[in-house]
mmCIF file of C-alpha atoms and ligand atoms in Angstrom:
data_model
loop_
_atom_site.group_PDB
_atom_site.id
_atom_site.type_symbol
_atom_site.label_atom_id
_atom_site.label_comp_id
_atom_site.label_asym_id
_atom_site.label_seq_id
_atom_site.Cartn_x
_atom_site.Cartn_y
_atom_site.Cartn_z
ATOM 1 C CA MET A 296 108.219 83.046 109.787
ATOM 2 C CA THR A 297 108.498 80.043 107.846
ATOM 3 C CA ASN A 298 107.368 78.679 104.259
ATOM 4 C CA PRO A 299 107.770 75.334 102.535
ATOM 5 C CA ILE A 300 111.111 76.533 100.916
ATOM 6 C CA LEU A 301 112.556 77.569 104.249
ATOM 7 C CA GLU A 302 111.312 74.463 105.917
ATOM 8 C CA GLN A 303 112.958 72.239 103.297
ATOM 9 C CA LEU A 304 116.281 74.113 103.270
ATOM 10 C CA THR A 305 116.600 73.772 107.080
ATOM 11 C CA GLN A 306 115.817 70.106 106.892
ATOM 12 C CA HIS A 307 118.763 69.388 104.523
ATOM 13 C CA ARG A 308 120.991 66.364 105.329
ATOM 14 C CA SER A 309 123.260 64.454 103.175
ATOM 15 C CA ILE A 310 121.850 61.007 102.227
ATOM 16 C CA ARG A 311 124.217 58.011 101.592
ATOM 17 C CA GLU A 312 121.879 55.059 101.651
ATOM 18 C CA PHE A 313 119.257 54.633 99.003
ATOM 19 C CA GLU A 314 116.418 52.329 97.975
ATOM 20 C CA ASP A 315 117.084 50.242 94.986
ATOM 21 C CA ARG A 316 114.960 52.478 92.683
ATOM 22 C CA PRO A 317 116.227 54.543 89.729
ATOM 23 C CA LEU A 318 115.159 58.093 88.998
ATOM 24 C CA SER A 319 113.019 58.270 85.894
ATOM 25 C CA PRO A 320 114.114 60.194 82.891
ATOM 26 C CA HIS A 321 111.529 62.749 83.572
ATOM 27 C CA GLN A 322 113.049 63.379 87.070
ATOM 28 C CA VAL A 323 116.441 63.673 85.660
ATOM 29 C CA THR A 324 115.404 66.201 83.138
ATOM 30 C CA GLU A 325 113.602 68.142 85.901
ATOM 31 C CA LEU A 326 116.804 68.325 87.750
ATOM 32 C CA VAL A 327 118.834 69.458 84.900
ATOM 33 C CA ASN A 328 116.214 72.167 84.237
ATOM 34 C CA ALA A 329 116.478 73.299 87.833
ATOM 35 C CA ALA A 330 120.248 73.543 87.553
ATOM 36 C CA GLN A 331 119.896 75.594 84.376
ATOM 37 C CA HIS A 332 117.729 78.142 85.824
ATOM 38 C CA ALA A 333 120.235 78.979 88.571
ATOM 39 C CA SER A 334 122.033 82.355 88.419
ATOM 40 C CA THR A 335 125.076 82.222 86.193
ATOM 41 C CA SER A 336 127.966 84.470 86.110
ATOM 42 C CA THR A 337 127.947 87.125 83.299
ATOM 43 C CA PHE A 338 125.222 84.787 81.701
ATOM 44 C CA SER A 339 128.139 82.603 80.493
ATOM 45 C CA GLN A 340 126.752 79.182 81.549
ATOM 46 C CA GLN A 341 130.145 77.909 82.197
ATOM 47 C CA TYR A 342 129.452 74.458 83.285
ATOM 48 C CA SER A 343 128.129 71.119 81.964
ATOM 49 C CA ILE A 344 126.481 68.016 83.538
ATOM 50 C CA VAL A 345 127.353 64.413 82.887
ATOM 51 C CA SER A 346 124.867 61.827 83.874
ATOM 52 C CA VAL A 347 126.728 58.657 84.620
ATOM 53 C CA THR A 348 124.537 55.613 83.830
ATOM 54 C CA ASP A 349 127.159 52.999 82.744
ATOM 55 C CA PRO A 350 127.672 50.648 85.706
ATOM 56 C CA ALA A 351 131.383 50.181 84.852
ATOM 57 C CA LYS A 352 131.889 54.005 85.049
ATOM 58 C CA LEU A 353 129.953 54.252 88.230
ATOM 59 C CA HIS A 354 132.158 51.737 89.727
ATOM 60 C CA ALA A 355 135.275 53.477 88.563
ATOM 61 C CA ILE A 356 134.092 56.681 90.081
ATOM 62 C CA ALA A 357 133.267 54.808 93.342
ATOM 63 C CA ASP A 358 136.979 53.879 93.289
ATOM 64 C CA VAL A 359 137.967 57.407 92.810
ATOM 65 C CA THR A 360 135.690 58.887 95.576
ATOM 66 C CA GLY A 361 136.140 55.924 97.956
ATOM 67 C CA HIS A 362 132.345 55.907 98.279
ATOM 68 C CA ARG A 363 131.173 52.325 97.526
ATOM 69 C CA TRP A 364 127.578 53.258 98.504
ATOM 70 C CA MET A 365 127.192 55.621 95.466
ATOM 71 C CA VAL A 366 126.665 52.682 93.017
ATOM 72 C CA ASN A 367 123.346 51.951 94.781
ATOM 73 C CA GLY A 368 121.914 55.454 94.071
ATOM 74 C CA GLY A 369 119.089 56.268 91.760
ATOM 75 C CA HIS A 370 121.270 58.560 89.580
ATOM 76 C CA TYR A 371 124.650 60.046 89.507
ATOM 77 C CA PHE A 372 125.672 63.532 88.023
ATOM 78 C CA VAL A 373 129.089 64.874 87.529
ATOM 79 C CA MET A 374 129.203 68.668 87.445
ATOM 80 C CA VAL A 375 131.938 69.936 85.298
ATOM 81 C CA ALA A 376 133.271 73.470 85.055
ATOM 82 C CA ASP A 377 133.329 74.209 81.353
ATOM 83 C CA GLN A 378 134.964 76.911 79.318
ATOM 84 C CA TYR A 379 135.217 74.507 76.369
ATOM 85 C CA ARG A 380 131.788 75.533 74.677
ATOM 86 C CA ASN A 381 132.629 79.387 75.045
ATOM 87 C CA LEU A 382 136.170 78.723 73.617
ATOM 88 C CA LYS A 383 134.527 77.136 70.508
ATOM 89 C CA ILE A 384 132.281 80.375 70.169
ATOM 90 C CA ALA A 385 135.367 82.603 70.655
ATOM 91 C CA LYS A 386 137.286 80.570 68.030
ATOM 92 C CA ALA A 387 134.252 80.599 65.546
ATOM 93 C CA HIS A 388 134.359 84.343 65.974
ATOM 94 C CA GLY A 389 137.982 84.833 65.502
ATOM 95 C CA ILE A 390 138.345 86.219 68.951
ATOM 96 C CA ASP A 391 141.514 85.852 71.126
ATOM 97 C CA PRO A 392 140.291 83.646 73.918
ATOM 98 C CA TYR A 393 142.996 84.849 76.299
ATOM 99 C CA MET A 394 140.346 85.941 78.887
ATOM 100 C CA LEU A 395 138.810 82.463 79.104
ATOM 101 C CA HIS A 396 142.171 81.160 80.457
ATOM 102 C CA SER A 397 142.119 83.558 83.392
ATOM 103 C CA THR A 398 141.683 82.869 86.956
ATOM 104 C CA ASP A 399 138.682 85.181 87.020
ATOM 105 C CA LYS A 400 136.986 82.937 84.387
ATOM 106 C CA PHE A 401 137.966 79.673 86.102
ATOM 107 C CA LEU A 402 136.391 81.081 89.285
ATOM 108 C CA ALA A 403 133.320 81.983 87.458
ATOM 109 C CA SER A 404 132.993 78.447 86.121
ATOM 110 C CA VAL A 405 133.458 77.206 89.686
ATOM 111 C CA PHE A 406 130.651 79.401 90.944
ATOM 112 C CA ASP A 407 128.454 78.438 88.237
ATOM 113 C CA THR A 408 129.046 74.790 88.730
ATOM 114 C CA ALA A 409 128.571 74.963 92.534
ATOM 115 C CA ILE A 410 125.405 77.019 92.352
ATOM 116 C CA ALA A 411 123.980 74.752 89.805
ATOM 117 C CA THR A 412 124.891 71.760 91.935
ATOM 118 C CA GLU A 413 123.015 73.176 95.034
ATOM 119 C CA ASN A 414 120.014 73.794 92.711
ATOM 120 C CA ILE A 415 120.000 70.050 91.806
ATOM 121 C CA MET A 416 120.173 69.202 95.490
ATOM 122 C CA VAL A 417 117.476 71.561 96.541
ATOM 123 C CA ALA A 418 115.250 70.503 93.539
ATOM 124 C CA ALA A 419 115.782 66.810 94.266
ATOM 125 C CA GLU A 420 114.826 67.257 97.957
ATOM 126 C CA SER A 421 111.645 68.941 96.832
ATOM 127 C CA MET A 422 110.828 65.813 94.907
ATOM 128 C CA GLY A 423 111.213 63.598 97.955
ATOM 129 C CA LEU A 424 114.738 62.566 96.962
ATOM 130 C CA GLY A 425 117.994 62.900 98.853
ATOM 131 C CA GLY A 426 121.750 62.743 98.059
ATOM 132 C CA THR A 427 125.293 63.831 98.740
ATOM 133 C CA ILE A 428 127.401 66.271 96.984
ATOM 134 C CA MET A 429 130.958 64.696 96.290
ATOM 135 C CA GLY A 430 134.076 66.674 96.273
ATOM 136 C CA SER A 431 135.954 63.444 96.274
ATOM 137 C CA VAL A 432 135.888 63.185 92.469
ATOM 138 C CA LEU A 433 138.869 65.445 92.885
ATOM 139 C CA ASN A 434 140.832 62.650 94.483
ATOM 140 C CA ASN A 435 141.724 61.589 90.903
ATOM 141 C CA PRO A 436 140.841 64.145 88.384
ATOM 142 C CA ARG A 437 142.964 62.738 85.581
ATOM 143 C CA LYS A 438 140.984 59.442 85.829
ATOM 144 C CA MET A 439 137.630 61.369 85.862
ATOM 145 C CA ILE A 440 138.702 63.373 82.770
ATOM 146 C CA GLU A 441 139.603 60.049 81.015
ATOM 147 C CA LEU A 442 136.412 58.170 82.071
ATOM 148 C CA LEU A 443 134.224 61.054 80.967
ATOM 149 C CA ASN A 444 136.082 61.995 77.795
ATOM 150 C CA LEU A 445 136.347 65.617 79.030
ATOM 151 C CA PRO A 446 138.006 68.079 76.654
ATOM 152 C CA GLU A 447 140.457 70.847 77.298
ATOM 153 C CA MET A 448 139.027 73.931 79.178
ATOM 154 C CA THR A 449 136.809 71.635 81.379
ATOM 155 C CA PHE A 450 137.292 70.250 84.875
ATOM 156 C CA PRO A 451 135.297 67.746 87.030
ATOM 157 C CA LEU A 452 134.439 69.458 90.193
ATOM 158 C CA LEU A 453 131.683 67.677 92.052
ATOM 159 C CA GLY A 454 129.613 64.502 91.887
ATOM 160 C CA ILE A 455 126.062 64.297 93.060
ATOM 161 C CA ALA A 456 124.729 60.882 94.186
ATOM 162 C CA LEU A 457 120.904 61.101 94.364
ATOM 163 C CA GLY A 458 118.153 58.493 95.158
ATOM 164 C CA TYR A 459 115.182 57.657 97.232
ATOM 165 C CA PRO A 460 116.446 57.975 100.912
ATOM 166 C CA LYS A 461 116.587 54.702 102.909
ATOM 167 C CA ASP A 462 117.596 56.536 106.057
ATOM 168 C CA LYS A 463 117.043 59.820 107.681
ATOM 169 C CA PRO A 464 120.195 60.983 109.387
ATOM 170 C CA GLU A 465 120.057 63.437 112.369
ATOM 171 C CA LEU A 466 120.455 66.967 111.245
ATOM 172 C CA LYS A 467 124.036 68.307 111.707
ATOM 173 C CA PRO A 468 123.975 71.498 113.726
ATOM 174 C CA ARG A 469 125.639 74.340 112.155
ATOM 175 C CA LEU A 470 127.808 77.120 113.621
ATOM 176 C CA PRO A 471 126.467 79.782 115.985
ATOM 177 C CA LYS A 472 125.512 82.737 113.847
ATOM 178 C CA ALA A 473 127.342 85.280 115.949
ATOM 179 C CA SER A 474 130.448 83.488 114.836
ATOM 180 C CA MET A 475 129.837 83.670 111.184
ATOM 181 C CA HIS A 476 127.298 86.513 110.365
ATOM 182 C CA PHE A 477 128.765 89.921 110.895
ATOM 183 C CA GLU A 478 127.356 93.370 110.392
ATOM 184 C CA ASN A 479 129.268 95.875 108.226
ATOM 185 C CA GLN A 480 132.686 94.520 108.877
ATOM 186 C CA TYR A 481 134.291 91.304 110.120
ATOM 187 C CA ASP A 482 134.453 91.443 113.848
ATOM 188 C CA LEU A 483 138.103 90.782 114.712
ATOM 189 C CA ASP A 484 137.702 91.874 118.340
ATOM 190 C CA ALA A 485 134.615 89.784 119.268
ATOM 191 C CA ASN A 486 135.303 86.826 121.606
ATOM 192 C CA PHE A 487 133.228 83.926 120.443
ATOM 193 C CA ASP A 488 135.137 81.353 122.682
ATOM 194 C CA GLN A 489 132.129 80.530 124.681
ATOM 195 C CA GLU A 490 129.853 80.100 121.640
ATOM 196 C CA LEU A 491 132.461 77.859 120.042
ATOM 197 C CA THR A 492 132.871 75.871 123.323
ATOM 198 C CA ASP A 493 129.128 75.391 123.418
ATOM 199 C CA TYR A 494 129.168 74.518 119.755
ATOM 200 C CA ASP A 495 132.014 71.895 120.184
ATOM 201 C CA GLN A 496 129.834 70.344 122.906
ATOM 202 C CA LEU A 497 126.847 70.328 120.632
ATOM 203 C CA ILE A 498 128.818 68.581 117.882
ATOM 204 C CA ARG A 499 130.082 66.027 120.305
ATOM 205 C CA GLU A 500 126.624 65.202 121.348
ATOM 206 C CA TYR A 501 125.605 65.063 117.859
ATOM 207 C CA TYR A 502 128.432 62.565 117.001
ATOM 208 C CA GLN A 503 127.754 60.552 120.064
ATOM 209 C CA SER A 504 124.053 60.175 119.612
ATOM 210 C CA ARG A 505 123.805 59.771 115.959
ATOM 211 C CA SER A 506 122.645 56.358 114.717
ATOM 212 C CA THR A 507 125.412 55.688 112.368
ATOM 213 C CA ASN A 508 129.222 56.102 112.557
ATOM 214 C CA GLY A 509 128.990 57.516 116.277
ATOM 215 C CA ARG A 510 132.171 58.900 117.823
ATOM 216 C CA SER A 511 133.275 61.391 120.325
ATOM 217 C CA GLU A 512 134.377 64.392 118.243
ATOM 218 C CA THR A 513 133.925 68.145 118.497
ATOM 219 C CA PHE A 514 133.928 70.643 115.663
ATOM 220 C CA SER A 515 137.306 71.879 116.622
ATOM 221 C CA HIS A 516 138.719 68.197 116.708
ATOM 222 C CA HIS A 517 137.018 67.741 113.267
ATOM 223 C CA ILE A 518 138.858 70.897 111.771
ATOM 224 C CA VAL A 519 142.191 69.801 113.274
ATOM 225 C CA SER A 520 141.931 66.354 111.703
ATOM 226 C CA GLU A 521 140.904 67.872 108.321
ATOM 227 C CA LEU A 522 144.013 69.883 108.396
ATOM 228 C CA SER A 523 146.371 67.005 109.681
ATOM 229 C CA GLY A 524 145.743 64.656 106.804
ATOM 230 C CA ASN A 525 148.108 63.665 104.038
ATOM 231 C CA ARG A 526 149.667 66.754 102.528
ATOM 232 C CA ASN A 527 150.191 65.043 99.218
ATOM 233 C CA LEU A 528 146.393 64.367 98.879
ATOM 234 C CA ARG A 529 145.204 66.211 95.844
ATOM 235 C CA SER A 530 148.535 68.127 95.657
ATOM 236 C CA ASP A 531 148.324 67.912 91.837
ATOM 237 C CA LEU A 532 145.174 69.968 91.590
ATOM 238 C CA PHE A 533 146.627 73.271 90.581
ATOM 239 C CA ALA A 534 148.926 71.575 87.752
ATOM 240 C CA MET A 535 145.819 69.651 86.566
ATOM 241 C CA ILE A 536 143.610 72.519 86.311
ATOM 242 C CA GLN A 537 146.378 74.486 84.332
ATOM 243 C CA ALA A 538 146.984 71.418 82.283
ATOM 244 C CA GLN A 539 143.364 71.597 81.085
ATOM 245 C CA GLY A 540 144.014 75.161 79.869
ATOM 246 C CA LEU A 541 142.230 76.760 82.833
ATOM 247 C CA MET A 542 143.598 79.450 85.241
ATOM 248 C CA THR A 543 146.881 79.847 83.364
ATOM 249 C CA HIS A 544 146.986 83.506 84.396
HETATM 250 C C1 FMN B 1544 131.637 70.855 97.952
HETATM 251 C C2 FMN B 1544 131.243 69.713 98.852
HETATM 252 C C3 FMN B 1544 131.959 68.544 98.787
HETATM 253 C C4 FMN B 1544 131.448 67.347 99.546
HETATM 254 N N1 FMN B 1544 132.120 66.285 99.310
HETATM 255 C C5 FMN B 1544 131.757 65.128 99.971
HETATM 256 C C6 FMN B 1544 132.338 63.860 99.597
HETATM 257 O O1 FMN B 1544 133.174 63.747 98.787
HETATM 258 N N2 FMN B 1544 131.861 62.816 100.428
HETATM 259 C C7 FMN B 1544 130.812 62.934 101.172
HETATM 260 O O2 FMN B 1544 130.562 61.877 101.722
HETATM 261 N N3 FMN B 1544 130.226 64.016 101.529
HETATM 262 C C8 FMN B 1544 130.704 65.182 100.910
HETATM 263 N N4 FMN B 1544 130.020 66.409 101.076
HETATM 264 C C9 FMN B 1544 128.914 66.372 102.069
HETATM 265 C C10 FMN B 1544 129.443 67.101 103.296
HETATM 266 O O3 FMN B 1544 130.234 66.224 104.054
HETATM 267 C C11 FMN B 1544 128.149 67.563 104.119
HETATM 268 O O4 FMN B 1544 127.394 68.389 103.478
HETATM 269 C C12 FMN B 1544 128.435 67.926 105.558
HETATM 270 O O5 FMN B 1544 129.165 67.249 106.308
HETATM 271 C C13 FMN B 1544 127.235 68.523 106.386
HETATM 272 O O6 FMN B 1544 126.369 67.491 106.404
HETATM 273 P P1 FMN B 1544 124.884 67.535 105.910
HETATM 274 O O7 FMN B 1544 124.839 67.869 104.423
HETATM 275 O O8 FMN B 1544 124.330 66.185 106.282
HETATM 276 O O9 FMN B 1544 124.191 68.683 106.608
HETATM 277 C C14 FMN B 1544 130.392 67.567 100.412
HETATM 278 C C15 FMN B 1544 129.659 68.694 100.477
HETATM 279 C C16 FMN B 1544 130.043 69.791 99.644
HETATM 280 C C17 FMN B 1544 129.284 71.086 99.803
#
């Protein structure tokens, strides 16, 4: 069975090269609208979106993320976990905002932000656009907070670079379903060695054959190299999140 939505979802690939063509204000509004209609934990709408249009700020964010190509996109959003608005509501009603500072409420704001982010990506792809979600704004949250004038109880979680695709990268194969979709309980006894060996080979072929940045790397190599990086990278995140007043208990 297929339908246009399933078809589009399974054709997703991150786009990192764009035509020199900005999104229209109408398109940006449509994307924000799509984000707003996502599910939101306890209907608390715990995120905000900053459209970054100032070229100097875009360049500064490119420095943070290390992604020079993002300045050539058609639009850039920063997705911000946000309990500031609800803090103001609590204060206006004389309520003790203790709950807002909890791990539970921080997680809720992360869920809301992430789900809204994916809605933007899916909506953009439905409009013939493409883009890349960027966790690399977390390389320097202090700089992001300063650049965007983010208040207490907010945290910049993700960037989204969008635009008219200039390339169409090969689809990245995902894990074999047997290794990640279980029934009723996590299957600790199953032996997926063969599936994972086959998947490693599939990913090696994908990296070898792709048109840009080709290399010989399996999925296992990729995970090992992800975990062998600089231990100090982003090691200040926990402290930064708490300094913003979030996840203090
Ligand atoms: C939370 C999140 C953070 C990401 N951060 C980055 C990033 O900082 N830079 C980047 O180039 N891609 C980033 N990506 C894109 C992933 O690398 C990409 O989705 C993954 O490699 C799968 O490739 P595909 O999207 O082309 O299928 C991120 C994706 C997610 C979901």
